[in-house]
GROMACS .gro file of C-alpha atoms in nm:
model
  211
    1MET     CA    1   1.245  -5.245   9.410
    2ARG     CA    2   0.978  -5.027   9.511
    3LYS     CA    3   0.603  -5.106   9.458
    4PHE     CA    4   0.385  -4.874   9.271
    5ALA     CA    5   0.018  -4.886   9.178
    6VAL     CA    6  -0.190  -4.671   8.946
    7LEU     CA    7  -0.577  -4.658   9.038
    8LEU     CA    8  -0.811  -4.693   8.732
    9TYR     CA    9  -1.177  -4.564   8.710
   10PRO     CA   10  -1.410  -4.467   8.438
   11ASP     CA   11  -1.281  -4.192   8.204
   12PHE     CA   12  -0.935  -4.173   8.392
   13SER     CA   13  -0.663  -3.961   8.224
   14LEU     CA   14  -0.341  -4.140   8.061
   15GLN     CA   15  -0.193  -3.809   7.950
   16GLU     CA   16  -0.186  -3.696   8.309
   17ILE     CA   17   0.031  -3.963   8.442
   18THR     CA   18   0.229  -4.111   8.149
   19CYS     CA   19   0.533  -3.905   8.200
   20LEU     CA   20   0.543  -4.047   8.554
   21THR     CA   21   0.470  -4.408   8.451
   22SER     CA   22   0.694  -4.424   8.156
   23ALA     CA   23   0.984  -4.286   8.353
   24LEU     CA   24   0.933  -4.542   8.625
   25THR     CA   25   0.910  -4.832   8.407
   26VAL     CA   26   1.134  -4.749   8.084
   27TRP     CA   27   1.391  -4.529   8.273
   28PHE     CA   28   1.402  -4.701   8.608
   29GLY     CA   29   1.289  -5.066   8.578
   30GLU     CA   30   0.995  -5.033   8.816
   31LYS     CA   31   0.684  -5.255   8.783
   32ILE     CA   32   0.337  -5.088   8.829
   33ASP     CA   33   0.022  -5.255   8.920
   34TYR     CA   34  -0.293  -5.123   8.785
   35ILE     CA   35  -0.580  -5.159   9.040
   36ALA     CA   36  -0.940  -5.118   9.008
   37SER     CA   37  -1.254  -5.223   9.203
   38GLU     CA   38  -1.355  -5.459   8.927
   39HIS     CA   39  -1.170  -5.700   8.690
   40LYS     CA   40  -1.322  -5.537   8.378
   41GLU     CA   41  -1.214  -5.318   8.085
   42TYR     CA   42  -1.194  -4.936   8.180
   43LEU     CA   43  -1.200  -4.676   7.924
   44SER     CA   44  -0.965  -4.386   7.941
   45GLU     CA   45  -1.094  -4.055   7.859
   46ASP     CA   46  -0.949  -4.082   7.525
   47GLY     CA   47  -1.091  -4.424   7.460
   48LEU     CA   48  -0.811  -4.668   7.534
   49ARG     CA   49  -0.926  -4.986   7.678
   50VAL     CA   50  -0.733  -5.085   8.004
   51VAL     CA   51  -0.770  -5.405   8.215
   52PRO     CA   52  -0.634  -5.394   8.563
   53THR     CA   53  -0.379  -5.642   8.688
   54LYS     CA   54  -0.556  -5.657   9.031
   55THR     CA   55  -0.867  -5.563   9.200
   56THR     CA   56  -0.904  -5.379   9.525
   57ALA     CA   57  -1.015  -5.698   9.699
   58GLU     CA   58  -0.705  -5.866   9.567
   59ALA     CA   59  -0.459  -5.605   9.666
   60ARG     CA   60  -0.345  -5.466   9.991
   61ILE     CA   61  -0.264  -5.100   9.972
   62THR     CA   62   0.018  -5.102  10.258
   63ASP     CA   63   0.207  -5.318  10.013
   64TYR     CA   64   0.293  -5.023   9.798
   65ASP     CA   65   0.520  -4.746   9.838
   66CYS     CA   66   0.333  -4.523   9.607
   67VAL     CA   67  -0.030  -4.506   9.486
   68ILE     CA   68  -0.089  -4.292   9.182
   69LEU     CA   69  -0.422  -4.149   9.093
   70PRO     CA   70  -0.497  -4.006   8.734
   71GLY     CA   71  -0.760  -3.736   8.712
   72THR     CA   72  -1.100  -3.808   8.535
   73ILE     CA   73  -1.332  -3.597   8.351
   74ASN     CA   74  -1.629  -3.772   8.515
   75PRO     CA   75  -1.512  -3.806   8.896
   76LEU     CA   76  -1.865  -3.940   9.017
   77PRO     CA   77  -1.829  -4.297   8.946
   78ALA     CA   78  -1.495  -4.323   9.132
   79LEU     CA   79  -1.625  -4.102   9.406
   80PHE     CA   80  -1.912  -4.322   9.465
   81ASP     CA   81  -1.724  -4.661   9.442
   82ASP     CA   82  -1.728  -4.799   9.781
   83GLY     CA   83  -1.460  -5.038   9.711
   84LEU     CA   84  -1.217  -4.795   9.564
   85ILE     CA   85  -1.271  -4.545   9.849
   86ASP     CA   86  -1.242  -4.806  10.113
   87PHE     CA   87  -0.902  -4.929   9.951
   88LEU     CA   88  -0.770  -4.577   9.973
   89ARG     CA   89  -0.897  -4.523  10.321
   90SER     CA   90  -0.700  -4.828  10.431
   91GLY     CA   91  -0.390  -4.642  10.376
   92ASN     CA   92  -0.467  -4.374  10.592
   93ASN     CA   93  -0.210  -4.317  10.874
   94SER     CA   94   0.043  -4.495  10.671
   95ASP     CA   95   0.370  -4.381  10.491
   96ILE     CA   96   0.249  -4.461  10.142
   97LEU     CA   97   0.303  -4.165   9.902
   98PHE     CA   98  -0.021  -4.062   9.750
   99ALA     CA   99   0.022  -3.888   9.416
  100ALA     CA  100  -0.294  -3.743   9.298
  101ILE     CA  101  -0.358  -3.515   8.991
  102SER     CA  102  -0.631  -3.323   8.837
  103SER     CA  103  -0.979  -3.399   8.980
  104SER     CA  104  -0.842  -3.718   9.160
  105PRO     CA  105  -0.762  -3.542   9.501
  106VAL     CA  106  -1.149  -3.519   9.566
  107LEU     CA  107  -1.110  -3.921   9.616
  108LEU     CA  108  -0.840  -3.868   9.864
  109CYS     CA  109  -1.066  -3.619  10.050
  110LYS     CA  110  -1.341  -3.854  10.075
  111ALA     CA  111  -1.120  -4.143  10.199
  112GLY     CA  112  -0.988  -3.886  10.463
  113ILE     CA  113  -0.638  -3.901  10.311
  114LEU     CA  114  -0.627  -3.527  10.285
  115LYS     CA  115  -0.783  -3.449  10.626
  116GLY     CA  116  -0.576  -3.138  10.765
  117ARG     CA  117  -0.345  -3.139  10.467
  118LYS     CA  118  -0.280  -2.883  10.223
  119PHE     CA  119  -0.380  -2.964   9.851
  120THR     CA  120  -0.429  -2.870   9.504
  121SER     CA  121  -0.668  -2.994   9.244
  122GLY     CA  122  -0.793  -2.936   8.888
  123PHE     CA  123  -1.165  -2.980   8.986
  124PHE     CA  124  -1.428  -2.725   8.960
  125MET     CA  125  -1.462  -2.525   9.290
  126GLN     CA  126  -1.838  -2.597   9.297
  127MET     CA  127  -1.748  -2.950   9.369
  128ALA     CA  128  -1.576  -2.852   9.693
  129ASP     CA  129  -1.913  -2.670   9.791
  130ALA     CA  130  -2.101  -2.984   9.706
  131PHE     CA  131  -1.923  -3.215   9.929
  132GLU     CA  132  -1.864  -3.155  10.300
  133PHE     CA  133  -1.558  -3.387  10.320
  134VAL     CA  134  -1.359  -3.135  10.089
  135GLU     CA  135  -1.172  -2.902  10.329
  136LYS     CA  136  -1.182  -2.587  10.117
  137GLU     CA  137  -0.966  -2.408  10.376
  138ASN     CA  138  -0.660  -2.628  10.295
  139PHE     CA  139  -0.700  -2.569   9.906
  140ILE     CA  140  -0.399  -2.398   9.779
  141HIS     CA  141  -0.402  -2.249   9.426
  142LYS     CA  142  -0.077  -2.384   9.290
  143GLY     CA  143   0.009  -2.615   9.012
  144ILE     CA  144   0.176  -2.873   9.258
  145VAL     CA  145   0.152  -2.896   9.663
  146GLU     CA  146   0.316  -3.119   9.873
  147ASP     CA  147   0.214  -3.200  10.228
  148GLY     CA  148   0.372  -3.491  10.406
  149ASN     CA  149   0.328  -3.810  10.192
  150VAL     CA  150   0.064  -3.662   9.963
  151ILE     CA  151   0.159  -3.488   9.644
  152THR     CA  152  -0.134  -3.341   9.464
  153GLY     CA  153  -0.119  -3.137   9.098
  154ILE     CA  154  -0.327  -2.976   8.837
  155GLY     CA  155  -0.359  -3.166   8.502
  156MET     CA  156  -0.163  -2.912   8.301
  157PHE     CA  157   0.138  -2.951   8.522
  158PHE     CA  158   0.173  -3.325   8.458
  159ARG     CA  159   0.545  -3.292   8.406
  160GLU     CA  160   0.614  -3.117   8.722
  161PHE     CA  161   0.373  -3.373   8.902
  162ALA     CA  162   0.596  -3.659   8.772
  163GLN     CA  163   0.917  -3.480   8.873
  164ALA     CA  164   0.778  -3.424   9.230
  165VAL     CA  165   0.710  -3.787   9.256
  166LEU     CA  166   1.021  -3.920   9.110
  167GLN     CA  167   1.243  -3.668   9.319
  168ARG     CA  168   1.068  -3.805   9.633
  169PHE     CA  169   1.207  -4.116   9.562
  170GLU     CA  170   1.550  -3.973   9.478
  171TYR     CA  171   1.553  -4.091   9.109
  172ASP     CA  172   1.820  -3.940   8.904
  173ILE     CA  173   1.619  -3.730   8.651
  174GLY     CA  174   1.842  -3.479   8.557
  175ASP     CA  175   1.796  -3.093   8.552
  176SER     CA  176   1.576  -3.067   8.265
  177PHE     CA  177   1.312  -3.359   8.302
  178MET     CA  178   1.130  -3.396   7.974
  179ARG     CA  179   1.184  -3.055   7.867
  180ASP     CA  180   1.456  -3.074   7.617
  181THR     CA  181   1.403  -2.890   7.273
  182PRO     CA  182   1.506  -3.053   6.935
  183GLU     CA  183   1.716  -2.737   6.854
  184ALA     CA  184   1.947  -2.824   7.164
  185PHE     CA  185   2.066  -3.136   7.005
  186THR     CA  186   2.332  -3.204   6.734
  187GLU     CA  187   2.295  -3.436   6.447
  188GLU     CA  188   2.544  -3.679   6.618
  189GLU     CA  189   2.328  -3.676   6.955
  190LEU     CA  190   2.028  -3.765   6.743
  191THR     CA  191   2.175  -4.066   6.591
  192PHE     CA  192   2.129  -4.395   6.792
  193TYR     CA  193   2.328  -4.705   6.823
  194TRP     CA  194   2.285  -5.004   7.035
  195SER     CA  195   2.575  -5.138   7.229
  196ASP     CA  196   2.753  -5.464   7.069
  197ASP     CA  197   2.583  -5.702   7.334
  198ASP     CA  198   2.212  -5.525   7.278
  199TYR     CA  199   2.267  -5.561   6.905
  200LYS     CA  200   2.361  -5.918   6.942
  201GLU     CA  201   2.050  -5.980   7.137
  202PHE     CA  202   1.850  -5.804   6.871
  203LEU     CA  203   1.998  -6.022   6.614
  204GLU     CA  204   1.932  -6.352   6.806
  205GLU     CA  205   1.561  -6.226   6.883
  206LEU     CA  206   1.518  -6.140   6.503
  207LYS     CA  207   1.604  -6.509   6.403
  208ASN     CA  208   1.275  -6.610   6.550
  209TYR     CA  209   1.090  -6.384   6.279
  210ILE     CA  210   1.282  -6.468   5.994
  211SER     CA  211   1.379  -6.849   6.022
   0.00000   0.00000   0.00000
């Protein structure tokens, strides 16, 4: 089993990473640690309350094969969270795959992960002017950019971002990852049945609710 982590910070975007996280957990049975600098509730940008499974003080970044950074409409709290940035910085010069989408590549810039690397981001370009640690000359105006052990993406390309990460780990995601249309399926294909063993397991579980 590979080890994956998602970083949490105020106003993080679930929508930008759930194609990736749901595929990892539901399709491929992977476990994800949710890591933040404090053990407290974090509000997503759409108001969902999430509690981390570990703090940056409890986790060691080099234990993970991949660290996923969601975007945030308010990057400053994360950008000036020393515990979070130090956690990222401790993964510098490692083989960890860093996957950052939307505004979150700015966090990798501050941690030194993107030093000398090509990247993209959904942050406003004035932010690059405001911080010397952002190497504007390495910014590529594309939806997804891969450079070594870093994958960066713009938020609107969340499917392509997920696909790039999953392909890096050689998961079998088919030719049309999460792009099927309802019209492409027959009635038979849209009718679902458990296997006999799964149905028996369901009936056994059901007894706990109706007995």
